[in-house]
mmCIF file of C-alpha atoms and ligand atoms in Angstrom:
data_model
loop_
_atom_site.group_PDB
_atom_site.id
_atom_site.type_symbol
_atom_site.label_atom_id
_atom_site.label_comp_id
_atom_site.label_asym_id
_atom_site.label_seq_id
_atom_site.Cartn_x
_atom_site.Cartn_y
_atom_site.Cartn_z
ATOM 1 C CA UNK A 1 -236.041 72.952 -133.748
ATOM 2 C CA UNK A 2 -237.904 72.285 -136.769
ATOM 3 C CA UNK A 3 -239.530 68.950 -137.952
ATOM 4 C CA UNK A 4 -239.298 67.791 -141.886
ATOM 5 C CA UNK A 5 -243.254 68.857 -143.094
ATOM 6 C CA UNK A 6 -243.615 65.131 -143.856
ATOM 7 C CA UNK A 7 -242.472 64.105 -140.046
ATOM 8 C CA UNK A 8 -245.525 67.087 -138.850
ATOM 9 C CA UNK A 9 -248.037 65.598 -141.466
ATOM 10 C CA UNK A 10 -247.470 62.216 -140.533
ATOM 11 C CA UNK A 11 -247.839 62.886 -136.247
ATOM 12 C CA UNK A 12 -250.922 64.607 -137.602
ATOM 13 C CA UNK A 13 -252.251 61.872 -139.400
ATOM 14 C CA UNK A 14 -251.587 59.332 -136.223
ATOM 15 C CA UNK A 15 -253.218 61.647 -133.970
ATOM 16 C CA UNK A 16 -256.389 61.992 -135.549
ATOM 17 C CA UNK A 17 -256.430 58.322 -136.306
ATOM 18 C CA UNK A 18 -255.823 57.558 -132.426
ATOM 19 C CA UNK A 19 -258.566 60.268 -131.666
ATOM 20 C CA UNK A 20 -261.080 58.547 -134.222
ATOM 21 C CA UNK A 21 -260.088 54.654 -132.622
ATOM 22 C CA UNK A 22 -260.545 56.236 -128.831
ATOM 23 C CA UNK A 23 -264.183 57.959 -130.221
ATOM 24 C CA UNK A 24 -264.831 54.259 -131.381
ATOM 25 C CA UNK A 25 -264.158 52.527 -128.144
ATOM 26 C CA UNK A 26 -265.990 55.164 -126.054
ATOM 27 C CA UNK A 27 -268.471 54.449 -128.411
ATOM 28 C CA UNK A 28 -268.696 50.998 -128.449
ATOM 29 C CA UNK A 29 -268.387 51.289 -124.532
ATOM 30 C CA UNK A 30 -271.612 53.548 -124.514
ATOM 31 C CA UNK A 31 -273.471 51.070 -126.488
ATOM 32 C CA UNK A 32 -272.880 48.080 -124.191
ATOM 33 C CA UNK A 33 -273.807 50.044 -121.101
ATOM 34 C CA UNK A 34 -277.020 51.174 -122.893
ATOM 35 C CA UNK A 35 -278.149 47.742 -124.367
ATOM 36 C CA UNK A 36 -277.627 46.098 -120.817
ATOM 37 C CA UNK A 37 -280.310 48.490 -119.206
ATOM 38 C CA UNK A 38 -283.893 47.000 -119.294
ATOM 39 C CA UNK A 39 -286.735 48.740 -119.434
ATOM 40 C CA UNK A 40 -289.755 47.561 -117.915
ATOM 41 C CA UNK A 41 -292.873 48.836 -118.780
ATOM 42 C CA UNK A 42 -295.510 50.542 -116.068
ATOM 43 C CA UNK A 43 -293.619 49.763 -113.524
ATOM 44 C CA UNK A 44 -293.885 50.630 -110.456
ATOM 45 C CA UNK A 45 -296.922 52.633 -112.026
ATOM 46 C CA UNK A 46 -298.802 52.218 -115.111
ATOM 47 C CA UNK A 47 -296.876 54.669 -117.674
ATOM 48 C CA UNK A 48 -293.482 54.953 -116.251
ATOM 49 C CA UNK A 49 -291.108 53.151 -118.160
ATOM 50 C CA UNK A 50 -288.817 51.418 -115.639
ATOM 51 C CA UNK A 51 -284.839 51.931 -116.492
ATOM 52 C CA UNK A 52 -283.365 48.888 -114.478
ATOM 53 C CA UNK A 53 -280.044 49.510 -113.782
ATOM 54 C CA UNK A 54 -279.825 45.725 -112.654
ATOM 55 C CA UNK A 55 -279.678 43.472 -115.359
ATOM 56 C CA UNK A 56 -276.356 46.172 -116.429
ATOM 57 C CA UNK A 57 -274.957 45.186 -112.855
ATOM 58 C CA UNK A 58 -275.096 41.471 -114.292
ATOM 59 C CA UNK A 59 -272.521 42.209 -117.405
ATOM 60 C CA UNK A 60 -269.427 42.415 -115.274
ATOM 61 C CA UNK A 61 -268.129 44.148 -118.775
ATOM 62 C CA UNK A 62 -270.375 46.968 -119.146
ATOM 63 C CA UNK A 63 -270.660 47.505 -115.008
ATOM 64 C CA UNK A 64 -266.610 47.897 -115.242
ATOM 65 C CA UNK A 65 -266.834 49.858 -118.223
ATOM 66 C CA UNK A 66 -269.278 52.479 -116.532
ATOM 67 C CA UNK A 67 -267.058 52.821 -113.087
ATOM 68 C CA UNK A 68 -264.138 53.062 -115.538
ATOM 69 C CA UNK A 69 -265.627 56.141 -117.235
ATOM 70 C CA UNK A 70 -266.814 58.100 -114.326
ATOM 71 C CA UNK A 71 -263.599 57.690 -112.860
ATOM 72 C CA UNK A 72 -261.622 58.817 -115.959
ATOM 73 C CA UNK A 73 -263.482 61.690 -116.064
ATOM 74 C CA UNK A 74 -263.364 62.962 -112.014
ATOM 75 C CA UNK A 75 -259.908 61.241 -111.166
ATOM 76 C CA UNK A 76 -258.065 64.980 -111.600
ATOM 77 C CA UNK A 77 -260.901 67.100 -110.544
ATOM 78 C CA UNK A 78 -259.933 67.220 -106.795
ATOM 79 C CA UNK A 79 -262.832 65.884 -105.756
ATOM 80 C CA UNK A 80 -262.719 64.783 -102.170
ATOM 81 C CA UNK A 81 -266.375 64.045 -101.440
ATOM 82 C CA UNK A 82 -268.549 61.422 -103.379
ATOM 83 C CA UNK A 83 -272.295 61.569 -102.607
ATOM 84 C CA UNK A 84 -274.152 58.554 -103.419
ATOM 85 C CA UNK A 85 -278.178 58.691 -103.261
ATOM 86 C CA UNK A 86 -280.119 55.764 -101.779
ATOM 87 C CA UNK A 87 -280.620 53.380 -103.264
ATOM 88 C CA UNK A 88 -279.311 53.226 -106.647
ATOM 89 C CA UNK A 89 -276.740 55.662 -106.041
ATOM 90 C CA UNK A 90 -274.906 53.132 -103.384
ATOM 91 C CA UNK A 91 -274.279 50.949 -106.116
ATOM 92 C CA UNK A 92 -271.819 53.229 -108.211
ATOM 93 C CA UNK A 93 -271.144 56.133 -105.902
ATOM 94 C CA UNK A 94 -268.094 53.753 -103.905
ATOM 95 C CA UNK A 95 -266.373 52.201 -106.464
ATOM 96 C CA UNK A 96 -265.902 55.622 -107.786
ATOM 97 C CA UNK A 97 -265.054 57.239 -104.231
ATOM 98 C CA UNK A 98 -262.579 54.376 -103.762
ATOM 99 C CA UNK A 99 -261.370 54.733 -107.101
ATOM 100 C CA UNK A 100 -260.436 58.744 -107.112
ATOM 101 C CA UNK A 101 -259.473 58.057 -103.267
ATOM 102 C CA UNK A 102 -262.317 60.380 -102.141
ATOM 103 C CA UNK A 103 -264.607 59.646 -99.019
ATOM 104 C CA UNK A 104 -268.585 58.325 -99.826
ATOM 105 C CA UNK A 105 -271.227 59.680 -97.999
ATOM 106 C CA UNK A 106 -274.506 57.956 -98.052
ATOM 107 C CA UNK A 107 -277.884 60.252 -98.912
ATOM 108 C CA UNK A 108 -280.390 58.308 -96.978
ATOM 109 C CA UNK A 109 -284.086 57.738 -97.011
ATOM 110 C CA UNK A 110 -285.687 59.168 -93.993
ATOM 111 C CA UNK A 111 -285.298 57.652 -90.454
ATOM 112 C CA UNK A 112 -282.124 55.619 -91.473
ATOM 113 C CA UNK A 113 -279.153 57.570 -90.092
ATOM 114 C CA UNK A 114 -278.356 57.366 -86.701
ATOM 115 C CA UNK A 115 -276.877 60.483 -85.927
ATOM 116 C CA UNK A 116 -277.787 64.032 -86.111
ATOM 117 C CA UNK A 117 -279.085 65.247 -89.197
ATOM 118 C CA UNK A 118 -280.393 67.345 -92.180
ATOM 119 C CA UNK A 119 -283.472 66.460 -94.279
ATOM 120 C CA UNK A 120 -284.301 67.917 -97.871
ATOM 121 C CA UNK A 121 -287.892 67.231 -98.876
ATOM 122 C CA UNK A 122 -288.296 66.341 -102.810
ATOM 123 C CA UNK A 123 -291.510 65.556 -105.556
ATOM 124 C CA UNK A 124 -290.603 62.608 -107.360
ATOM 125 C CA UNK A 125 -291.962 61.116 -110.853
ATOM 126 C CA UNK A 126 -294.527 58.952 -109.054
ATOM 127 C CA UNK A 127 -294.489 60.711 -105.095
ATOM 128 C CA UNK A 128 -293.057 62.492 -103.143
ATOM 129 C CA UNK A 129 -289.728 61.725 -100.882
ATOM 130 C CA UNK A 130 -287.004 63.302 -98.779
ATOM 131 C CA UNK A 131 -282.989 62.707 -98.390
ATOM 132 C CA UNK A 132 -280.377 63.230 -95.187
ATOM 133 C CA UNK A 133 -276.969 63.250 -94.748
ATOM 134 C CA UNK A 134 -275.128 63.141 -91.399
ATOM 135 C CA UNK A 135 -274.078 66.222 -90.160
ATOM 136 C CA UNK A 136 -270.571 66.405 -89.937
ATOM 137 C CA UNK A 137 -269.568 64.281 -92.861
ATOM 138 C CA UNK A 138 -268.974 66.791 -94.936
ATOM 139 C CA UNK A 139 -266.511 69.690 -94.180
ATOM 140 C CA UNK A 140 -266.983 73.218 -95.851
ATOM 141 C CA UNK A 141 -265.155 73.643 -98.837
ATOM 142 C CA UNK A 142 -265.161 70.476 -99.854
ATOM 143 C CA UNK A 143 -265.220 70.162 -103.334
ATOM 144 C CA UNK A 144 -268.164 67.511 -103.847
ATOM 145 C CA UNK A 145 -269.461 65.197 -106.588
ATOM 146 C CA UNK A 146 -273.231 63.730 -106.144
ATOM 147 C CA UNK A 147 -274.166 60.307 -107.830
ATOM 148 C CA UNK A 148 -277.300 58.392 -108.841
ATOM 149 C CA UNK A 149 -278.156 55.584 -111.255
ATOM 150 C CA UNK A 150 -280.733 58.230 -113.054
ATOM 151 C CA UNK A 151 -282.026 61.729 -113.446
ATOM 152 C CA UNK A 152 -285.772 61.980 -114.360
ATOM 153 C CA UNK A 153 -287.228 64.900 -112.550
ATOM 154 C CA UNK A 154 -283.767 66.340 -111.271
ATOM 155 C CA UNK A 155 -286.051 66.354 -108.096
ATOM 156 C CA UNK A 156 -283.685 63.962 -106.142
ATOM 157 C CA UNK A 157 -280.392 65.996 -107.131
ATOM 158 C CA UNK A 158 -281.500 69.025 -106.546
ATOM 159 C CA UNK A 159 -282.268 67.702 -102.644
ATOM 160 C CA UNK A 160 -279.499 66.102 -102.792
ATOM 161 C CA UNK A 161 -277.005 69.457 -104.026
ATOM 162 C CA UNK A 162 -278.811 71.168 -101.161
ATOM 163 C CA UNK A 163 -277.772 68.949 -98.265
ATOM 164 C CA UNK A 164 -273.761 68.994 -99.274
ATOM 165 C CA UNK A 165 -274.778 73.052 -99.927
ATOM 166 C CA UNK A 166 -276.000 73.201 -96.777
ATOM 167 C CA UNK A 167 -273.091 72.107 -94.795
ATOM 168 C CA UNK A 168 -270.858 74.341 -96.983
ATOM 169 C CA UNK A 169 -269.589 71.939 -100.163
ATOM 170 C CA UNK A 170 -269.002 72.564 -103.272
ATOM 171 C CA UNK A 171 -270.907 70.924 -105.597
ATOM 172 C CA UNK A 172 -268.586 70.335 -108.499
ATOM 173 C CA UNK A 173 -270.910 68.017 -110.795
ATOM 174 C CA UNK A 174 -273.875 65.328 -110.777
ATOM 175 C CA UNK A 175 -273.120 62.073 -112.169
ATOM 176 C CA UNK A 176 -275.237 59.860 -113.655
ATOM 177 C CA UNK A 177 -275.748 56.657 -115.475
ATOM 178 C CA UNK A 178 -279.140 57.344 -117.423
ATOM 179 C CA UNK A 179 -280.809 60.667 -118.197
ATOM 180 C CA UNK A 180 -284.522 60.830 -119.006
ATOM 181 C CA UNK A 181 -283.747 64.070 -121.231
ATOM 182 C CA UNK A 182 -287.971 64.695 -121.868
ATOM 183 C CA UNK A 183 -288.574 65.023 -117.950
ATOM 184 C CA UNK A 184 -285.902 68.210 -118.210
ATOM 185 C CA UNK A 185 -284.538 67.614 -114.916
ATOM 186 C CA UNK A 186 -281.343 69.313 -115.866
ATOM 187 C CA UNK A 187 -283.336 72.398 -116.016
ATOM 188 C CA UNK A 188 -283.634 71.863 -112.079
ATOM 189 C CA UNK A 189 -280.011 71.644 -111.149
ATOM 190 C CA UNK A 190 -279.549 75.347 -111.063
ATOM 191 C CA UNK A 191 -276.925 75.928 -113.924
ATOM 192 C CA UNK A 192 -274.647 72.655 -112.026
ATOM 193 C CA UNK A 193 -273.259 70.768 -114.820
ATOM 194 C CA UNK A 194 -274.678 67.117 -114.816
ATOM 195 C CA UNK A 195 -272.628 63.925 -117.156
ATOM 196 C CA UNK A 196 -274.735 61.187 -117.836
ATOM 197 C CA UNK A 197 -273.243 57.936 -120.081
ATOM 198 C CA UNK A 198 -276.642 57.441 -121.152
ATOM 199 C CA UNK A 199 -279.588 59.147 -122.661
ATOM 200 C CA UNK A 200 -282.946 56.955 -122.613
ATOM 201 C CA UNK A 201 -285.958 58.275 -124.800
HETATM 202 O O1 PRP B 1 -284.852 62.884 -111.261
HETATM 203 P P1 PRP B 1 -285.979 62.375 -109.859
HETATM 204 O O2 PRP B 1 -287.288 62.401 -110.714
HETATM 205 O O3 PRP B 1 -285.821 62.862 -108.983
HETATM 206 O O4 PRP B 1 -285.713 60.856 -110.220
HETATM 207 C C1 PRP B 1 -284.487 59.472 -109.809
HETATM 208 C C2 PRP B 1 -284.703 59.319 -108.645
HETATM 209 O O5 PRP B 1 -285.720 58.118 -108.930
HETATM 210 C C3 PRP B 1 -284.860 57.020 -108.592
HETATM 211 O O6 PRP B 1 -285.037 56.530 -107.322
HETATM 212 P P2 PRP B 1 -286.185 56.262 -106.517
HETATM 213 O O7 PRP B 1 -286.316 57.408 -105.751
HETATM 214 O O8 PRP B 1 -287.369 55.504 -106.974
HETATM 215 O O9 PRP B 1 -285.986 55.545 -105.338
HETATM 216 P P3 PRP B 1 -285.193 53.800 -104.708
HETATM 217 O O10 PRP B 1 -283.623 54.396 -105.727
HETATM 218 O O11 PRP B 1 -285.063 54.127 -103.511
HETATM 219 O O12 PRP B 1 -285.974 52.902 -105.636
HETATM 220 C C4 PRP B 1 -283.536 57.046 -109.136
HETATM 221 O O13 PRP B 1 -282.699 56.067 -108.897
HETATM 222 C C5 PRP B 1 -283.443 58.308 -108.788
HETATM 223 O O14 PRP B 1 -282.534 58.123 -107.327
HETATM 224 N N1 ADE B 2 -288.304 55.631 -115.403
HETATM 225 C C1 ADE B 2 -287.649 55.323 -114.375
HETATM 226 N N2 ADE B 2 -286.734 54.413 -114.095
HETATM 227 C C2 ADE B 2 -286.319 54.012 -112.895
HETATM 228 N N3 ADE B 2 -285.876 54.944 -112.073
HETATM 229 C C3 ADE B 2 -286.402 55.711 -112.144
HETATM 230 N N4 ADE B 2 -286.567 56.877 -111.132
HETATM 231 C C4 ADE B 2 -287.720 58.170 -111.570
HETATM 232 N N5 ADE B 2 -287.806 57.478 -112.933
HETATM 233 C C5 ADE B 2 -287.342 56.664 -113.033
#
């Protein structure tokens, strides 16, 4: 089947217009999300520019756009596990898990989980910490997504991935609302893909 050239040109023009509109919509959503995040200087320590996502949660449109953008990306990636990092990964992870039909695993700070756990220690921008995961929460071969609000040095996500991989899961990607690119956290993820919505400089 052949189409007259004018019809082909018209379709291409329409498609380009549609792509432009979609990009504009995406940019405006990202802008809405970025502008809803409050930056608090010198919290919790002098020199730290604290990215406060509680103000994003006060804006239902921006909060919904945040979840929707992650769901759009992950709904067709055959992910069966969403692991959220305590505490702020618990705000975004469960909504994503429910929407894509995956289970949710909380990765918790020490001595919070009642069952048998595996642990990973890590170094933070302001101190050291440890994450724990219940043994049996994930099965070998499951495809996992790790969710947190923010990547700074990457230590937390690295520990989260180690926990999942020690249990035999395949970490498909890490997802964060915010990245602090100056801290080069991506470089600690051993080449694992990281998807972020907002970069903060
Ligand atoms: O990339 P990194 O340098 O590892 O830092 C990122 C982590 O730091 C923050 O959590 P925090 O440890 O402050 O704990 P909280 O969520 O319990 O406040 C943030 O929510 C990430 O989990
Ligand atoms: N600058 C920052 N803002 C919020 N959470 C963080 N975790 C590590 N660094 C952070």
